[in-house]
Structure formats: C-alpha cells, structure tokens
PDB file of C-alpha atoms in Angstrom:
ATOM      1  CA  MET A 160    -100.396  60.735 208.986  1.00 48.00           C
ATOM      2  CA  SER A 161     -99.467  57.098 209.462  1.00 50.00           C
ATOM      3  CA  CYS A 162     -97.252  55.517 212.074  1.00 52.00           C
ATOM      4  CA  ASN A 163     -95.074  52.418 212.235  1.00 52.00           C
ATOM      5  CA  CYS A 164     -96.977  50.671 215.033  1.00 51.00           C
ATOM      6  CA  GLY A 165     -98.869  48.276 212.763  1.00 52.00           C
ATOM      7  CA  CYS A 166    -102.285  49.907 213.149  1.00 54.00           C
ATOM      8  CA  GLY A 167    -102.544  50.771 209.463  1.00 55.00           C
ATOM      9  CA  GLY A 168    -102.804  54.490 210.168  1.00 55.00           C
ATOM     10  CA  LYS A 169    -106.035  54.132 212.152  1.00 57.00           C
ATOM     11  CA  SER A 170    -104.501  55.258 215.423  1.00 50.00           C
ATOM     12  CA  PRO A 171    -103.546  58.941 215.771  1.00 54.00           C
ATOM     13  CA  ALA A 172     -99.845  59.448 216.391  1.00 52.00           C
ATOM     14  CA  LYS A 173     -99.096  60.680 219.898  1.00 50.00           C
ATOM     15  CA  LYS A 174     -97.309  63.970 220.091  1.00 55.00           C
ATOM     16  CA  TRP A 175     -95.318  64.681 223.228  1.00 53.00           C
ATOM     17  CA  VAL A 176     -95.459  68.448 223.218  1.00 61.00           C
ATOM     18  CA  MET A 177     -94.624  70.364 226.362  1.00 71.00           C
ATOM     19  CA  GLU A 178     -97.313  72.845 227.329  1.00 82.00           C
ATOM     20  CA  PRO A 179     -95.895  76.364 227.425  1.00 84.00           C
ATOM     21  CA  LYS A 180     -95.872  78.277 230.690  1.00 84.00           C
ATOM     22  CA  PHE A 181     -97.110  81.847 230.638  1.00 82.00           C
ATOM     23  CA  SER A 182     -93.691  83.026 231.864  1.00 81.00           C
ATOM     24  CA  ASP A 183     -91.974  81.455 228.805  1.00 83.00           C
ATOM     25  CA  LEU A 184     -94.027  83.304 226.187  1.00 86.00           C
ATOM     26  CA  LYS A 185     -92.562  85.923 223.854  1.00 90.00           C
ATOM     27  CA  ARG A 186     -94.078  88.839 221.960  1.00 91.00           C
ATOM     28  CA  GLY A 187     -96.215  87.621 219.053  1.00 93.00           C
ATOM     29  CA  ASP A 188     -96.956  84.179 220.525  1.00 92.00           C
ATOM     30  CA  LYS A 189    -100.558  82.970 220.434  1.00 94.00           C
ATOM     31  CA  VAL A 190    -101.855  80.440 222.932  1.00 94.00           C
ATOM     32  CA  GLU A 191    -105.213  78.934 223.788  1.00 94.00           C
ATOM     33  CA  ILE A 192    -106.377  78.414 227.361  1.00 93.00           C
ATOM     34  CA  VAL A 193    -107.049  74.712 227.973  1.00 93.00           C
ATOM     35  CA  GLY A 194    -107.597  74.846 231.733  1.00 90.00           C
ATOM     36  CA  TYR A 195    -106.171  75.880 235.084  1.00 90.00           C
ATOM     37  CA  ASN A 196    -103.376  74.479 237.278  1.00 87.00           C
ATOM     38  CA  GLU A 197    -103.576  74.270 241.054  1.00 85.00           C
ATOM     39  CA  GLY A 198    -103.296  77.660 242.693  1.00 78.00           C
ATOM     40  CA  ASP A 199    -105.101  80.455 244.458  1.00 81.00           C
ATOM     41  CA  SER A 200    -108.837  79.958 243.851  1.00 85.00           C
ATOM     42  CA  ALA A 201    -109.577  83.658 244.409  1.00 86.00           C
ATOM     43  CA  TYR A 202    -107.116  84.600 241.650  1.00 87.00           C
ATOM     44  CA  LYS A 203    -108.590  81.959 239.324  1.00 89.00           C
ATOM     45  CA  SER A 204    -111.996  83.474 239.958  1.00 90.00           C
ATOM     46  CA  LYS A 205    -110.686  86.919 238.949  1.00 90.00           C
ATOM     47  CA  LEU A 206    -109.204  85.519 235.738  1.00 90.00           C
ATOM     48  CA  LEU A 207    -112.473  83.764 234.896  1.00 91.00           C
ATOM     49  CA  SER A 208    -114.451  86.969 235.479  1.00 91.00           C
ATOM     50  CA  MET A 209    -112.141  88.778 233.019  1.00 90.00           C
ATOM     51  CA  GLY A 210    -113.025  86.268 230.298  1.00 90.00           C
ATOM     52  CA  LEU A 211    -109.998  83.969 230.575  1.00 92.00           C
ATOM     53  CA  VAL A 212    -111.978  80.773 230.130  1.00 92.00           C
ATOM     54  CA  ARG A 213    -111.208  77.505 228.320  1.00 93.00           C
ATOM     55  CA  GLY A 214    -110.981  77.969 224.553  1.00 94.00           C
ATOM     56  CA  VAL A 215    -110.045  81.666 224.585  1.00 94.00           C
ATOM     57  CA  VAL A 216    -106.969  82.621 222.537  1.00 94.00           C
ATOM     58  CA  LEU A 217    -104.408  85.016 224.007  1.00 93.00           C
ATOM     59  CA  GLU A 218    -101.910  86.980 221.919  1.00 94.00           C
ATOM     60  CA  ILE A 219     -98.779  88.318 223.597  1.00 93.00           C
ATOM     61  CA  LEU A 220     -98.633  92.018 222.692  1.00 95.00           C
ATOM     62  CA  GLN A 221     -95.936  93.523 224.928  1.00 93.00           C
ATOM     63  CA  VAL A 222     -93.413  92.412 227.498  1.00 91.00           C
ATOM     64  CA  ALA A 223     -92.251  95.004 230.046  1.00 90.00           C
ATOM     65  CA  PRO A 224     -88.553  95.990 229.899  1.00 89.00           C
ATOM     66  CA  LEU A 225     -87.748  93.939 232.998  1.00 86.00           C
ATOM     67  CA  GLY A 226     -89.955  91.073 231.808  1.00 80.00           C
ATOM     68  CA  ASP A 227     -92.931  91.526 234.108  1.00 86.00           C
ATOM     69  CA  PRO A 228     -95.874  92.153 233.525  1.00 92.00           C
ATOM     70  CA  ILE A 229     -96.910  90.891 230.104  1.00 92.00           C
ATOM     71  CA  GLU A 230     -99.653  92.578 228.070  1.00 94.00           C
ATOM     72  CA  VAL A 231    -101.988  90.210 226.223  1.00 93.00           C
ATOM     73  CA  GLY A 232    -104.798  90.727 223.773  1.00 94.00           C
ATOM     74  CA  VAL A 233    -107.830  88.740 224.852  1.00 91.00           C
ATOM     75  CA  LEU A 234    -111.299  88.905 223.294  1.00 89.00           C
ATOM     76  CA  SER A 235    -111.651  92.622 222.456  1.00 90.00           C
ATOM     77  CA  TYR A 236    -109.387  94.173 225.090  1.00 93.00           C
ATOM     78  CA  ARG A 237    -105.820  94.308 226.410  1.00 94.00           C
ATOM     79  CA  LEU A 238    -104.854  92.886 229.766  1.00 92.00           C
ATOM     80  CA  SER A 239    -101.598  92.995 231.764  1.00 93.00           C
ATOM     81  CA  LEU A 240    -100.756  89.935 233.833  1.00 91.00           C
ATOM     82  CA  ARG A 241     -97.870  89.112 236.155  1.00 91.00           C
ATOM     83  CA  LYS A 242     -95.949  86.041 235.047  1.00 87.00           C
ATOM     84  CA  GLU A 243     -95.953  84.125 238.324  1.00 85.00           C
ATOM     85  CA  GLU A 244     -99.665  84.684 238.935  1.00 85.00           C
ATOM     86  CA  ALA A 245    -100.626  83.818 235.350  1.00 86.00           C
ATOM     87  CA  ASN A 246     -98.711  80.528 235.445  1.00 86.00           C
ATOM     88  CA  VAL A 247    -101.949  79.120 236.880  1.00 89.00           C
ATOM     89  CA  LEU A 248    -103.179  78.993 233.249  1.00 90.00           C
ATOM     90  CA  LYS A 249    -102.765  75.762 231.265  1.00 91.00           C
ATOM     91  CA  LEU A 250    -101.938  76.778 227.704  1.00 92.00           C
ATOM     92  CA  ARG A 251    -101.546  75.270 224.241  1.00 93.00           C
ATOM     93  CA  ARG A 252     -99.745  76.986 221.347  1.00 92.00           C
ATOM     94  CA  VAL A 253    -101.926  78.029 218.417  1.00 88.00           C
TER      95      VAL A 253
END
C-alpha cells in the first residue's frame, strides 16, 4: 500500500481506527486484548487470572436481553462479563 506523502511507499500508512469499547460490541464480534485501561487493580488481577491477557482473542457469544452481562468465548471456556467493569480492557478488532 503506497501513500501520497513522497516516501515512495516505504512508510506504512497511518490508520486512525478507534479502539472498540467492550460495551459497544455485538454478537459475533471478535476482538483481541491489547492491554488494560486505568481502573480497579483488584478487578484487573481477576481478569488476568482468568486468562484475559494481552494477545488473547475474545468472541462475543451472547448479549443478555437487557444488554448486560455479555458472554464471551475465551481460550476454551465461556465467560460472562459486565460491560462497565470490562471496559477496563483495551481491545482491537480482529
């Protein structure tokens, strides 16, 4: 992919893509964990102990009728997370 900046295609084009929030995800979406936002360190520790570490891909399986919680497939199990608490995750669409 080349750009019009005069670099001759040697510089990667910058993409300004907004990172999705956990609360904005819909059924069938797949996202990769790229880090953690500021938040409750005890809750982050719980998420880490459940395998929600950088590089892990989450698939949105179910959304409750009132929108909260959301069931995700992670590694080899299913996990339900509340939207507001899970917004501590930094995500990237896959």
